[in-house]
XYZ file of C-alpha atoms in Angstrom:
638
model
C -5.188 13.394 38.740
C -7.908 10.943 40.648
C -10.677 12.256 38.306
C -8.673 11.699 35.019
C -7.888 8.298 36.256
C -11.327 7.281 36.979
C -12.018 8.873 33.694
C -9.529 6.957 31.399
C -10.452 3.319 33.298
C -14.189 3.820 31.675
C -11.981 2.537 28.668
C -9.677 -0.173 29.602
C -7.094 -1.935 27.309
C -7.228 -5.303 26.388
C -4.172 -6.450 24.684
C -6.142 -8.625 21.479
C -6.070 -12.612 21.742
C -4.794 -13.066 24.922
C -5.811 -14.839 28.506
C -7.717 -12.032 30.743
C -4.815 -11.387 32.172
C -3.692 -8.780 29.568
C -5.589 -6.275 30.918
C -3.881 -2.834 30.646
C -5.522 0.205 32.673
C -5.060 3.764 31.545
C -5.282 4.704 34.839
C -2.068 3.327 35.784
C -0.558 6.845 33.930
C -2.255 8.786 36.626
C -1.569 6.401 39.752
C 1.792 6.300 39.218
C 2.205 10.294 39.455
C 0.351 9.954 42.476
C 2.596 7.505 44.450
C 5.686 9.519 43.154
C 4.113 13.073 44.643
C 1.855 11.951 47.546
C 3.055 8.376 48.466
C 1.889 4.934 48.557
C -1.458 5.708 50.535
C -3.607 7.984 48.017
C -2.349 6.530 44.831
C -3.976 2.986 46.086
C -6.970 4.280 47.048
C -7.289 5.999 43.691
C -6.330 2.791 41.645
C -9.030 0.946 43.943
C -11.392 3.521 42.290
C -10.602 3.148 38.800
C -10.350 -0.415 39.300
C -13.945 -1.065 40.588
C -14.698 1.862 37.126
C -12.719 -0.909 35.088
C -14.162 -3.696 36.561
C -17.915 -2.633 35.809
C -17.634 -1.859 32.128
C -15.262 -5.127 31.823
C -18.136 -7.079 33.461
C -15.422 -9.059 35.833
C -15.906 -11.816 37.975
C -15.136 -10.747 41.815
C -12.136 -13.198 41.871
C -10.360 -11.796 38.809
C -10.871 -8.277 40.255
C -9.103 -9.334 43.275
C -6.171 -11.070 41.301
C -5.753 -7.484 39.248
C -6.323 -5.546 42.592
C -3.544 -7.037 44.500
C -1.298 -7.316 41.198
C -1.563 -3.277 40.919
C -0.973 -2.904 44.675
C 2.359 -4.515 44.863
C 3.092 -3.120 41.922
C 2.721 0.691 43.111
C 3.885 -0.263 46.852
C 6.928 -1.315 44.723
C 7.350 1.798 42.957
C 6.761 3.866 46.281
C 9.396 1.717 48.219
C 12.034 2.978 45.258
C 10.883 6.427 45.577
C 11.339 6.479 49.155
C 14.975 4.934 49.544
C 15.710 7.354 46.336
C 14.226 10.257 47.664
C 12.216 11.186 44.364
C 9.806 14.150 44.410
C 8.929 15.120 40.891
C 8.740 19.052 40.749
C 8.306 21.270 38.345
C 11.561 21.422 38.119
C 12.996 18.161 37.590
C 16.564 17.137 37.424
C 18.159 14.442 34.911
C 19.075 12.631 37.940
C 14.832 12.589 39.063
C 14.740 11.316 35.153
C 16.516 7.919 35.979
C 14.998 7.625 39.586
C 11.573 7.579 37.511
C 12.831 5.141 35.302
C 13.689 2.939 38.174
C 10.455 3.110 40.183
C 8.278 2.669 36.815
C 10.758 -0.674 36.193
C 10.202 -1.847 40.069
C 6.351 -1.254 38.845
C 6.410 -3.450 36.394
C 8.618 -6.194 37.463
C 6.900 -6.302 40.640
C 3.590 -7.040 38.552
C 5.255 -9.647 36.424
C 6.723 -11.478 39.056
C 3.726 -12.118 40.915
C 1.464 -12.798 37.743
C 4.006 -15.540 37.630
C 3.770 -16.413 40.487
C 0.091 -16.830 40.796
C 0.327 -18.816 37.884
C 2.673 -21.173 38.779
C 1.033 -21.589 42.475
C -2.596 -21.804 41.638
C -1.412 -24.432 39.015
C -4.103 -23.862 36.524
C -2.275 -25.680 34.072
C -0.840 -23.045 32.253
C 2.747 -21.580 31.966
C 3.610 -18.089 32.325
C 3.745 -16.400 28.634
C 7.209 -15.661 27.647
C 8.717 -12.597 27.314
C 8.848 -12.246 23.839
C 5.038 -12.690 23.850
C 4.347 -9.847 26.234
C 6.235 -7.342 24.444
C 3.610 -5.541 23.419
C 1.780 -5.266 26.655
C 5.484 -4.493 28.398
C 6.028 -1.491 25.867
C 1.939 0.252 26.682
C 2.752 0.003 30.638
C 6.299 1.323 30.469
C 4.489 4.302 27.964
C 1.993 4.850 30.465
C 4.101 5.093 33.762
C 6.377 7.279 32.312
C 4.164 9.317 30.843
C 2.777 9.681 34.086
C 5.743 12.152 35.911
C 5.369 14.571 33.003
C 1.428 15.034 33.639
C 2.503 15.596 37.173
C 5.662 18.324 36.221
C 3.017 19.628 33.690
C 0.358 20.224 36.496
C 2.447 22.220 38.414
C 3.148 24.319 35.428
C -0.541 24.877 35.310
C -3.057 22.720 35.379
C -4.749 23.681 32.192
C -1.819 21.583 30.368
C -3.065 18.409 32.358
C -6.085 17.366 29.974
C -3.804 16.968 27.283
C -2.407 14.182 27.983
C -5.424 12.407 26.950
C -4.765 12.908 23.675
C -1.450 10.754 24.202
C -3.724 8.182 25.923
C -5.583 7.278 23.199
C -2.808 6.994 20.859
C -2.033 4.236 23.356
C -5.094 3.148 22.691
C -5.018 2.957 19.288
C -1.371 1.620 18.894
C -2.474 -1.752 21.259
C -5.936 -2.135 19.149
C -3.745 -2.142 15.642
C -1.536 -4.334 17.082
C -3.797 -6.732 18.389
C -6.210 -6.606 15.045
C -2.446 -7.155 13.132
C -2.102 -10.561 15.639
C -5.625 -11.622 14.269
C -5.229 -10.897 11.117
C -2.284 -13.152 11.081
C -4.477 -16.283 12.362
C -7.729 -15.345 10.767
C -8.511 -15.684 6.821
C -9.273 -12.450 5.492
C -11.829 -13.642 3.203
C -14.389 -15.930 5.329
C -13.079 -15.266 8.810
C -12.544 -18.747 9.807
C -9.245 -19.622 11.195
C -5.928 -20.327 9.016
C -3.745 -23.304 9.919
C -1.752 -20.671 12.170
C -4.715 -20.030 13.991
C -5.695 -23.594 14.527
C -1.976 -24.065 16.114
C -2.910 -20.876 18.575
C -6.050 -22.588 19.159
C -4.594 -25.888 20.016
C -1.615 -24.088 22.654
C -4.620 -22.171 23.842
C -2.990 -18.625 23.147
C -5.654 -16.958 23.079
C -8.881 -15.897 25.225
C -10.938 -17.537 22.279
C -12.256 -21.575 23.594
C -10.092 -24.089 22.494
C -12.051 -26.561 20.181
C -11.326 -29.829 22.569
C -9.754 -29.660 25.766
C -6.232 -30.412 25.865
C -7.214 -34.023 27.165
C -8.886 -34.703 24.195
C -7.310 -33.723 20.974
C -9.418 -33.990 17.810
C -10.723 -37.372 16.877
C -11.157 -36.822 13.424
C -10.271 -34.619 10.587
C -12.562 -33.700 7.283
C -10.365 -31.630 5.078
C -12.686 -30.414 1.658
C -12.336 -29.187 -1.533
C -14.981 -26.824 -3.403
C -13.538 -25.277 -6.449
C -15.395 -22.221 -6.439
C -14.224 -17.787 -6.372
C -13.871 -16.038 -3.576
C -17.447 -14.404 -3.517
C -18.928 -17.773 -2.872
C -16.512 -18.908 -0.439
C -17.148 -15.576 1.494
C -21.196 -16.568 1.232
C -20.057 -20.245 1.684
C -18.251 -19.805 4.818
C -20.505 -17.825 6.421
C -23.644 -20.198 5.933
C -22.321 -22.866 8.128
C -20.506 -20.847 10.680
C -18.923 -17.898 11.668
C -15.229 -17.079 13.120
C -13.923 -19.933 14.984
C -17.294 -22.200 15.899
C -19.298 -24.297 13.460
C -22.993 -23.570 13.679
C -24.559 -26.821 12.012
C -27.797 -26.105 10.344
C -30.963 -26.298 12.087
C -32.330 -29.772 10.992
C -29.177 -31.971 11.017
C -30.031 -35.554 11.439
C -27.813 -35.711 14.598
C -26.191 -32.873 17.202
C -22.657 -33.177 16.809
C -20.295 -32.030 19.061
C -20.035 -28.086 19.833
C -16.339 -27.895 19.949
C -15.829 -29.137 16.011
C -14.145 -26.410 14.264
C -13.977 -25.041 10.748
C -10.671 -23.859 9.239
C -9.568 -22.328 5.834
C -6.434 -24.261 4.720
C -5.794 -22.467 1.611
C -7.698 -21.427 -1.892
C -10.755 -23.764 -1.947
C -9.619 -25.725 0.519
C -11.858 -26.334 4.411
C -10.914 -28.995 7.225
C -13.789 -29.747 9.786
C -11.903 -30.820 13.370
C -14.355 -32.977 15.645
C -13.612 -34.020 19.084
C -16.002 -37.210 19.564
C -17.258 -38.925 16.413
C -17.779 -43.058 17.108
C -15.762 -44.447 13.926
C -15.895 -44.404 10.927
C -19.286 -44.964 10.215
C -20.126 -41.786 12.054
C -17.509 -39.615 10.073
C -19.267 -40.846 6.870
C -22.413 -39.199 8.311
C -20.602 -36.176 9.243
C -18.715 -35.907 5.731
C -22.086 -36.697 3.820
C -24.054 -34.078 5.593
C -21.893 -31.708 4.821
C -21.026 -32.581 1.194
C -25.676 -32.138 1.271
C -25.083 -28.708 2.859
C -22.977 -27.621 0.349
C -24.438 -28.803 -2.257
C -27.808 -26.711 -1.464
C -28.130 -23.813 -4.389
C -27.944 -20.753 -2.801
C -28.188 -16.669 -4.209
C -24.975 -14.959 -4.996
C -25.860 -11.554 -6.466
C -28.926 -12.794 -8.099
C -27.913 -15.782 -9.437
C -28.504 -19.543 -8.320
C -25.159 -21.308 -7.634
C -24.664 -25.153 -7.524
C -21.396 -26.643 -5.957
C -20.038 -29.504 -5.115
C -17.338 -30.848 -2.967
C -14.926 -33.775 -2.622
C -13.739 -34.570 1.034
C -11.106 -36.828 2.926
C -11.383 -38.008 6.406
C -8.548 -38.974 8.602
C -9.617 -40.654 11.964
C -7.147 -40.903 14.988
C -6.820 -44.396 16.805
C -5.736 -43.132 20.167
C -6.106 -39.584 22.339
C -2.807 -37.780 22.834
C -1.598 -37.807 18.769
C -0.416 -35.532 16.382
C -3.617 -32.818 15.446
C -1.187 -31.734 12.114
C -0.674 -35.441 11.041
C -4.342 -35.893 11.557
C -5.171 -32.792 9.058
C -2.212 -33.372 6.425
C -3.770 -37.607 6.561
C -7.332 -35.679 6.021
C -5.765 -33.767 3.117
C -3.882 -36.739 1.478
C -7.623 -38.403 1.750
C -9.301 -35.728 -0.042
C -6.806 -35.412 -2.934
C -7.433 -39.317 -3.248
C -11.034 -38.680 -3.812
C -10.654 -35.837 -6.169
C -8.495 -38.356 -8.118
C -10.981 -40.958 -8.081
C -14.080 -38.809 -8.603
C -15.915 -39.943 -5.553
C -17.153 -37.250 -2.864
C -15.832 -39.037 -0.100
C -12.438 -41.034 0.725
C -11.470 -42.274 4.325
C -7.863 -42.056 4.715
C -6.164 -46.041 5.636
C -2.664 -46.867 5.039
C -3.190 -50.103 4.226
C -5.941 -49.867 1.820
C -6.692 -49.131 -1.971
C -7.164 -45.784 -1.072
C -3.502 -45.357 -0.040
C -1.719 -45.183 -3.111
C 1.902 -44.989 -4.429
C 1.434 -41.154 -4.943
C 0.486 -40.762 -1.376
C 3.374 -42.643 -0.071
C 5.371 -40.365 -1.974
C 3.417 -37.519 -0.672
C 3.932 -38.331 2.652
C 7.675 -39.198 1.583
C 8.227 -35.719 0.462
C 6.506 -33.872 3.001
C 9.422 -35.446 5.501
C 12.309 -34.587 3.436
C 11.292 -31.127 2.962
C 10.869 -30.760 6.730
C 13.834 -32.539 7.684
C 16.829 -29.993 8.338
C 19.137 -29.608 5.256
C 22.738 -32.242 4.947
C 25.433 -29.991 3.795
C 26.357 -33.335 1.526
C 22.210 -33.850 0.577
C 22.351 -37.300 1.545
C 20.046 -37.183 4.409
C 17.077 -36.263 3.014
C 18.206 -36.420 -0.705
C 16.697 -32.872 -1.895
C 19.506 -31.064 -3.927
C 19.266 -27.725 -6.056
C 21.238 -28.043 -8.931
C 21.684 -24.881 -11.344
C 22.321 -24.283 -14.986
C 23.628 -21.270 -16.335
C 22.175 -18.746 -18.750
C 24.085 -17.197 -21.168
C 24.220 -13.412 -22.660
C 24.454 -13.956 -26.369
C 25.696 -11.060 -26.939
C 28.671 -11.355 -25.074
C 29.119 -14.731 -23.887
C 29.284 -13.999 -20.202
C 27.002 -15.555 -17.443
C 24.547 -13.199 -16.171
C 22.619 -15.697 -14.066
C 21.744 -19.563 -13.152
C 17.852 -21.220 -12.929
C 17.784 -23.204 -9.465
C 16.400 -26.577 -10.691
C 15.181 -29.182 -7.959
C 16.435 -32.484 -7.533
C 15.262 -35.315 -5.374
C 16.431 -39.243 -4.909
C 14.022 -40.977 -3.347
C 15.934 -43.248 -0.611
C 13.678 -46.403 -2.555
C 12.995 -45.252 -5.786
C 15.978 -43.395 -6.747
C 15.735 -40.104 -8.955
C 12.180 -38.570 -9.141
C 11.580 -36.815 -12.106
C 10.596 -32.990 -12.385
C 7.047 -33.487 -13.932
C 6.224 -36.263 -11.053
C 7.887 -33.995 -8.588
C 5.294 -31.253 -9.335
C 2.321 -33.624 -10.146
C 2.934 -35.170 -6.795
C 2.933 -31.826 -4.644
C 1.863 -28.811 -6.771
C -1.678 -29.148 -5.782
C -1.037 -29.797 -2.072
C 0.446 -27.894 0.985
C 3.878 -29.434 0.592
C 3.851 -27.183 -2.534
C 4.578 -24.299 -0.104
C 6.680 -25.991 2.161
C 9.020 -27.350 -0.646
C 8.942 -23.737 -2.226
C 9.757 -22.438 1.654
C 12.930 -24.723 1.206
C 13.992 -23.978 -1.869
C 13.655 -19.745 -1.497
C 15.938 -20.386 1.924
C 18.547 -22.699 0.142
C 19.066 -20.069 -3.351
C 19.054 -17.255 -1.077
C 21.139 -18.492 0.944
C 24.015 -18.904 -1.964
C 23.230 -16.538 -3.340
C 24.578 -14.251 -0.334
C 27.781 -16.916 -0.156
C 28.522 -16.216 -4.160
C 28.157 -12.481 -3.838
C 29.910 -13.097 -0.564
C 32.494 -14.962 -2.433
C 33.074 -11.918 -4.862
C 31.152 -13.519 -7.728
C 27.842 -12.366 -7.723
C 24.870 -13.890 -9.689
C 21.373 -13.476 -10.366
C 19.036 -17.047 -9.680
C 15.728 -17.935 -11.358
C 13.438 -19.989 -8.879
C 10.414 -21.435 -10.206
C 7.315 -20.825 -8.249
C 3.290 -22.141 -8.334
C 0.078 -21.062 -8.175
C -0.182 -22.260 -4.640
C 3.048 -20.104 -3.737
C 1.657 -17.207 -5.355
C -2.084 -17.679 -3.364
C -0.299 -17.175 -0.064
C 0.160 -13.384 0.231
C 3.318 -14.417 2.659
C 5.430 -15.294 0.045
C 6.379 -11.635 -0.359
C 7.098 -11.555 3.944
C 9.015 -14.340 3.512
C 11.683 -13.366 0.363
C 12.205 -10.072 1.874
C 12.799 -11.626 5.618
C 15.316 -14.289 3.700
C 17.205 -11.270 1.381
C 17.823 -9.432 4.283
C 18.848 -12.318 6.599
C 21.765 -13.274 3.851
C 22.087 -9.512 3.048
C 20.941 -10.194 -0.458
C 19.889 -7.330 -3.003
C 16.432 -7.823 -4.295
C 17.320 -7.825 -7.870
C 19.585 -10.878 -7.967
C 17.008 -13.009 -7.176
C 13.804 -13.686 -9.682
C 10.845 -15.705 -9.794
C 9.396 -17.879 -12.683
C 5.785 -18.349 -12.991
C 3.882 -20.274 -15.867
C 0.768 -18.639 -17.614
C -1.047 -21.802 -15.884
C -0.421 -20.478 -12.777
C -1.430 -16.995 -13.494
C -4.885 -18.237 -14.839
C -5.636 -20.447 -11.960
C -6.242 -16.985 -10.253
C -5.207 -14.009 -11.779
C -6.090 -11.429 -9.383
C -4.895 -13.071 -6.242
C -1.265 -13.894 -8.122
C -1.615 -10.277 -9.578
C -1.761 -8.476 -6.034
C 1.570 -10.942 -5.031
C 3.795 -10.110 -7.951
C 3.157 -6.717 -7.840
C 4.296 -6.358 -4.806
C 7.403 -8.672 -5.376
C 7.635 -6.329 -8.543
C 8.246 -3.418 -5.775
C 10.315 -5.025 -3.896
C 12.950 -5.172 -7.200
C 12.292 -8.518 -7.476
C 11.777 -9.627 -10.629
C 9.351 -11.582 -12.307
C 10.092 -13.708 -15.382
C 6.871 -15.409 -17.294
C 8.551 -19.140 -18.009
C 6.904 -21.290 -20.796
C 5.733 -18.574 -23.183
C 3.405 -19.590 -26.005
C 2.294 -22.761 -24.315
C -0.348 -21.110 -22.896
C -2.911 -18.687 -23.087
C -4.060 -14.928 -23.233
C 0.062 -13.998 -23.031
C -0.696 -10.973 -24.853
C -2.609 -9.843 -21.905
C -0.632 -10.743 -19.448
C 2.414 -8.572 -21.097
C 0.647 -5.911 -21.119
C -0.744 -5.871 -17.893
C 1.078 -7.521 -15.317
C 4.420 -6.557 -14.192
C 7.130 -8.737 -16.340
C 10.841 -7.878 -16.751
C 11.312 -11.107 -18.732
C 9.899 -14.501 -20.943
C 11.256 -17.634 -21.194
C 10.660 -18.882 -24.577
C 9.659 -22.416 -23.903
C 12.263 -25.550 -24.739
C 9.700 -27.196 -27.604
C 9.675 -24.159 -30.265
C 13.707 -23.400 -29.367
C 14.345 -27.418 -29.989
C 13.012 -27.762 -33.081
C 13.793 -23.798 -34.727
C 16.749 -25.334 -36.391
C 14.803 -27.734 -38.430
C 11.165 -26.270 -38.467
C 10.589 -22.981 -40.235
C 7.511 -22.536 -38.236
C 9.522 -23.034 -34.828
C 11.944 -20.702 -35.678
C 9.480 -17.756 -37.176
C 7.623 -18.424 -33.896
C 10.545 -17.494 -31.933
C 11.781 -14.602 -34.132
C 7.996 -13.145 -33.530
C 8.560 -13.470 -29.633
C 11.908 -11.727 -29.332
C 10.579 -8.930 -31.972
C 7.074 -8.638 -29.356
C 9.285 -8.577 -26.074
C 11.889 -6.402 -27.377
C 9.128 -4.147 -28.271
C 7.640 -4.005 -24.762
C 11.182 -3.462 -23.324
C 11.760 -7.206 -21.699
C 14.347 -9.399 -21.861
C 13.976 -12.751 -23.779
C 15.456 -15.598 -22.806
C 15.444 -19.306 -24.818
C 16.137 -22.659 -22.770
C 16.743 -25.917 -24.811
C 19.487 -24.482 -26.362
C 21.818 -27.777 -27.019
C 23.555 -26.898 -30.778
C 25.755 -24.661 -31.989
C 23.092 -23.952 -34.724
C 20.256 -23.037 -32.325
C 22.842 -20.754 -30.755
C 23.243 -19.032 -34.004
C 19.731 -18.218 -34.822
C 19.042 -17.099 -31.838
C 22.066 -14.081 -31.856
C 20.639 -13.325 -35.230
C 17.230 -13.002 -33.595
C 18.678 -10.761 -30.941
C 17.786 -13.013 -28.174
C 19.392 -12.104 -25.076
C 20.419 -15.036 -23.366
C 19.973 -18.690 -23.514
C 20.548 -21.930 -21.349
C 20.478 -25.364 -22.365
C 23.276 -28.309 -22.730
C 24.977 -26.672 -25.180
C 26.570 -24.741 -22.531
C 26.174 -26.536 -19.604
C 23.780 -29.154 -17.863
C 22.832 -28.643 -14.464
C 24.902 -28.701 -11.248
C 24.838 -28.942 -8.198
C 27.153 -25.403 -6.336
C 30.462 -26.883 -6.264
C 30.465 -28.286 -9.370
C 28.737 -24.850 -10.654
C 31.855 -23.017 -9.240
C 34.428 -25.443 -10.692
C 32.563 -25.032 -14.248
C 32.694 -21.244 -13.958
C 36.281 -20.868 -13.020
C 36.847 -22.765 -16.437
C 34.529 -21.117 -18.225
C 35.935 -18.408 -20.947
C 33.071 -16.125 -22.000
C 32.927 -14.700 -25.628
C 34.968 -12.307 -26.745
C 33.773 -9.081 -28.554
C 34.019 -9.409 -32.094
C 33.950 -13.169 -32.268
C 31.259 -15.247 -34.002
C 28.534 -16.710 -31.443
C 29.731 -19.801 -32.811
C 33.312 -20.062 -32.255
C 32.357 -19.673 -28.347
C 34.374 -22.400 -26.835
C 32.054 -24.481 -23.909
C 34.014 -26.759 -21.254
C 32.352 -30.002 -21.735
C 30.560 -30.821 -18.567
């Protein structure tokens, strides 16, 4: 047992990302048989052992080998005072009664080592508070595996001793289980394509999380804030991002016409999007500097398989006045700088609130980015976001077979915002997400009160290219369907052949797996855009929209209304369903049956409503009945 546990400490575990304190040794599997068979004494002296084994390949400092020594030693004198008042001695024939003893001396172990990690912590008054609980569940679960695993080696021993070296086998898959867990942890913080940190990982950074340096100390928050935009695929931005730096630290290039700080920090906020933090930069004048050497870097040609690439960027700077403010308003004022520039044309744009540079769109910006946030008013009045929803019609039959979630906002100044300034405003921004975040929780949510309600019904939500980027989208509708215990298939997402262009194979590898899920995925706008056939073929569609400006005018224009028939005839052929909005006469209604459309929405039926009024409307509503004309449907007026 004392040669398998200096064995195993050659190979310590170090749960991934976290202070040095995570330190879990093997050994402890081993040590903890010991103190159960031969008492406090021995098992000590072998942990000392594997310790000082642990501590050489770890390369510890003499003080933090102290701090783990005495952590283990209470630990196992805690475990041996149990054993002792319980009277547990682990044979080889062991009762369930020596089961729960165990149980109890591994939880004194660990509790024992808890307490006084906190306790060190909160004494020594390093500045730091004690992780939570919920944080150290994966470090909680490897110990607990390990102590208990260590009474079986011991029963097994004295069964015969060639069954001992097996255990090592369950060792390493302890091993391998806190290494996939802690590369999962990273992977959550880091962006998979360049390595750089994600805006998650910049918010770990900034708590100081993990055992990675934190880019300022917690004194000094960033100073100022470069966020950039490079429109450019993801093989340059892999060659891009590693140029510069790599992982969390910028390396500037040798040659810079000044040594900036060493704590500035490069993040990936999203497509072909960067933000440069820096700690000490003297005013604006310096963060012009900073901005123009980097818009020089990047504009350097460089090889990508072969070929010479030119690039160029636009960037926004934000600067912060005083030490002690808000890091994520400093980064989203950076961003709202750097979407002015791109909409000027200039490479560079200093964010001021009470400049040119601050327009009207960026007070509504900022204006929507706090009513998204805000919590949601039952009555909409706080923060004056509502989803209203129209209904969509079977033609067949006359019955409603789902609603489109439409977004609403009144601006507390400007009154209603319209859809197309909504979108123009945010689309190409990180509120996109956030306002698509809020929108996915709010349909979900009713959805699970109509089905609740007995009336169950299938919602459209219209999603971006943005949404689609971030792989989490998927994570996210499948956390919110279970949460209101919603089945997959009522709920379906609208995306625009824009969207799916912007970057096909990134918003490929999301709706696929939405498609999976059984949520389905409806391509809104058909014929306005481009390469459609493709796309139908390809990608995986259960329905079109056939878009408002060919169903509006197939009453009057032949072309319209052979352009239609041509779309119903392809999707029918390819097994989808077709629906037509815009539908607002009795006329367009007709053609549309005789096409064999499927189902329709538009003001002939019903405009959109908010819920209540959606549920008033449908308990007046009288679908068609079979046999009757599509025409002689009778509509509530609304």
């Amino acid at each position: 047992m004392a040669a398998l546990a200096l064995a195993v400490d050659a190979r310590p575990y170090v749960v991934a990302n976290r202070r040095a304190s995570s330190v879990i040794l093997p050994s402890i599997c081993f040590t903890f048989g010991i103190v159960l068979a031969w008492g406090f004494v021995p098992a000590l002296a072998v942990q000392l052992a594997a310790m000082a084994v642990a501590g050489v390949r770890m390369r510890e400092s003499a003080r933090r080998g102290l701090h783990l020594a005495v952590q283990h030693a209470v630990a196992l004198a805690a475990a041996a005072v149990v054993a002792a008042l319980a009277g547990l001695h682990v044979g080889a024939e062991p009762h369930w009664e020596d089961a729960v003893l165990t149980v109890a001396a591994a939880a004194a172990w660990i509790g024992a080592r808890t307490g006084l990690d906190a306790l060190i912590v909160r004494c020594a008054g390093v500045g730091r508070r004690p992780r939570r609980l919920r944080r150290r569940g994966l470090e909680l679960f490897a110990t607990a595996a390990l102590l208990l695993l260590g009474p079986v080696v011991l029963a097994a021993a004295q069964v015969g001793l060639a069954l001992v070296p097996l255990v090592l086998l369950a060792l390493h898959a302890v091993h391998r289980m806190v290494r996939s867990a802690g590369e999962y942890e990273r992977a959550a913080r880091v962006d998979s394509l360049t390595g750089l940190p994600n805006r998650r990982g910049v918010a770990d950074l900034r708590r100081g999380t993990d055992g990675r340096p934190r880019p300022a100390p917690a004194r000094a928050p960033p100073r100022a804030a470069a966020a950039g935009s490079r429109p450019v695929p993801d093989g340059q931005r892999r060659a891009r991002s590693h140029r510069g730096g790599t992982g969390c630290s910028w390396r500037w290039p040798a040659g810079s016409p000044r040594s900036y700080p060493p704590h500035d920090l490069v993040v990936r906020l999203g497509g072909d999007e960067f933000a440069v933090l820096a700690t000490r930069l003297d005013g604006p004048a310096a963060a012009r500097r900073l901005a123009a050497h980097l818009a020089e870097e990047l504009g350097r040609p460089f090889a990508l398989d072969g070929l010479p690439i030119d690039v160029s960027a636009s960037i926004g700077i934000a600067l912060q006045g005083e030490r002690g403010g808000d890091s994520a308003a400093l980064l989203r004022q950076a961003e709202a700088a750097m979407y002015d520039a791109k909409e000027r044309g200039d490479h560079v744009a200093v964010y001021a609130r009470d400049t040119e540079h601050h327009t009207p769109d960026l007070t509504l910006l900022a204006d929507l980015r706090r009513a998204v946030q805000a919590e949601p008013a039952g009555d909409a009045a706080a923060d004056g976001i509502t989803l209203y929803y129209q209904p969509q019609i079977a033609i067949a039959t006359g019955e409603v077979v789902g609603v489109e979630a439409l977004l609403r906002w009144r601006h507390p100044e400007r009154g209603m915002v319209g859809p197309s300034e909504l979108l123009r405003v945010a689309e190409q921004t990180p509120v996109m997400r956030l306002l698509t975040s809020r929108v996915l929780r709010e349909v979900i949510g009713q959805l699970g009160a109509w089905r609740a309600a007995g009336r169950p019904l299938r919602a459209a939500v219209n999603v971006s290219v943005r949404d689609l980027r971030a792989g989490d989208i998927a994570v996210e509708i499948e956390t919110l369907l279970r949460r209101y215990d919603v089945p997959p298939d009522l709920l379906q997402l609208e995306i625009t052949e824009s969207a799916l262009m912007a970057d096909p194979h990134r918003v490929l590898d999301t709706i696929t797996r939405l498609d999976r899920m059984g949520v389905a995925i409806s391509l809104d706008d058909f014929g306005t855009g481009y390469s459609s056939l493709q796309h139908l073929r390809r990608l995986p569609f259960s329905e079109v929209k056939i878009d408002r400006s060919f169903v509006l005018g197939m009453a009057a224009d032949r072309g319209d209304a052979a352009i239609v028939r041509s779309v119903i005839a392809l999707a029918d052929s390819l097994g989808l369903r077709v629906v037509a909005e815009g539908v607002e006469d009795e006329r367009t209604w007709r053609l549309l049956a005789a096409a064999g459309c499927h189902a329709a929405q538009g003001w002939f039926h019903a405009r959109p409503m908010p819920a209540p009024e959606l549920a008033v409307w449908l308990s007046r509503y009288r679908p068609l009945r079979p046999g009757r004309e599509p025409g002689a449907l009778a509509v509530p007026a609304t």
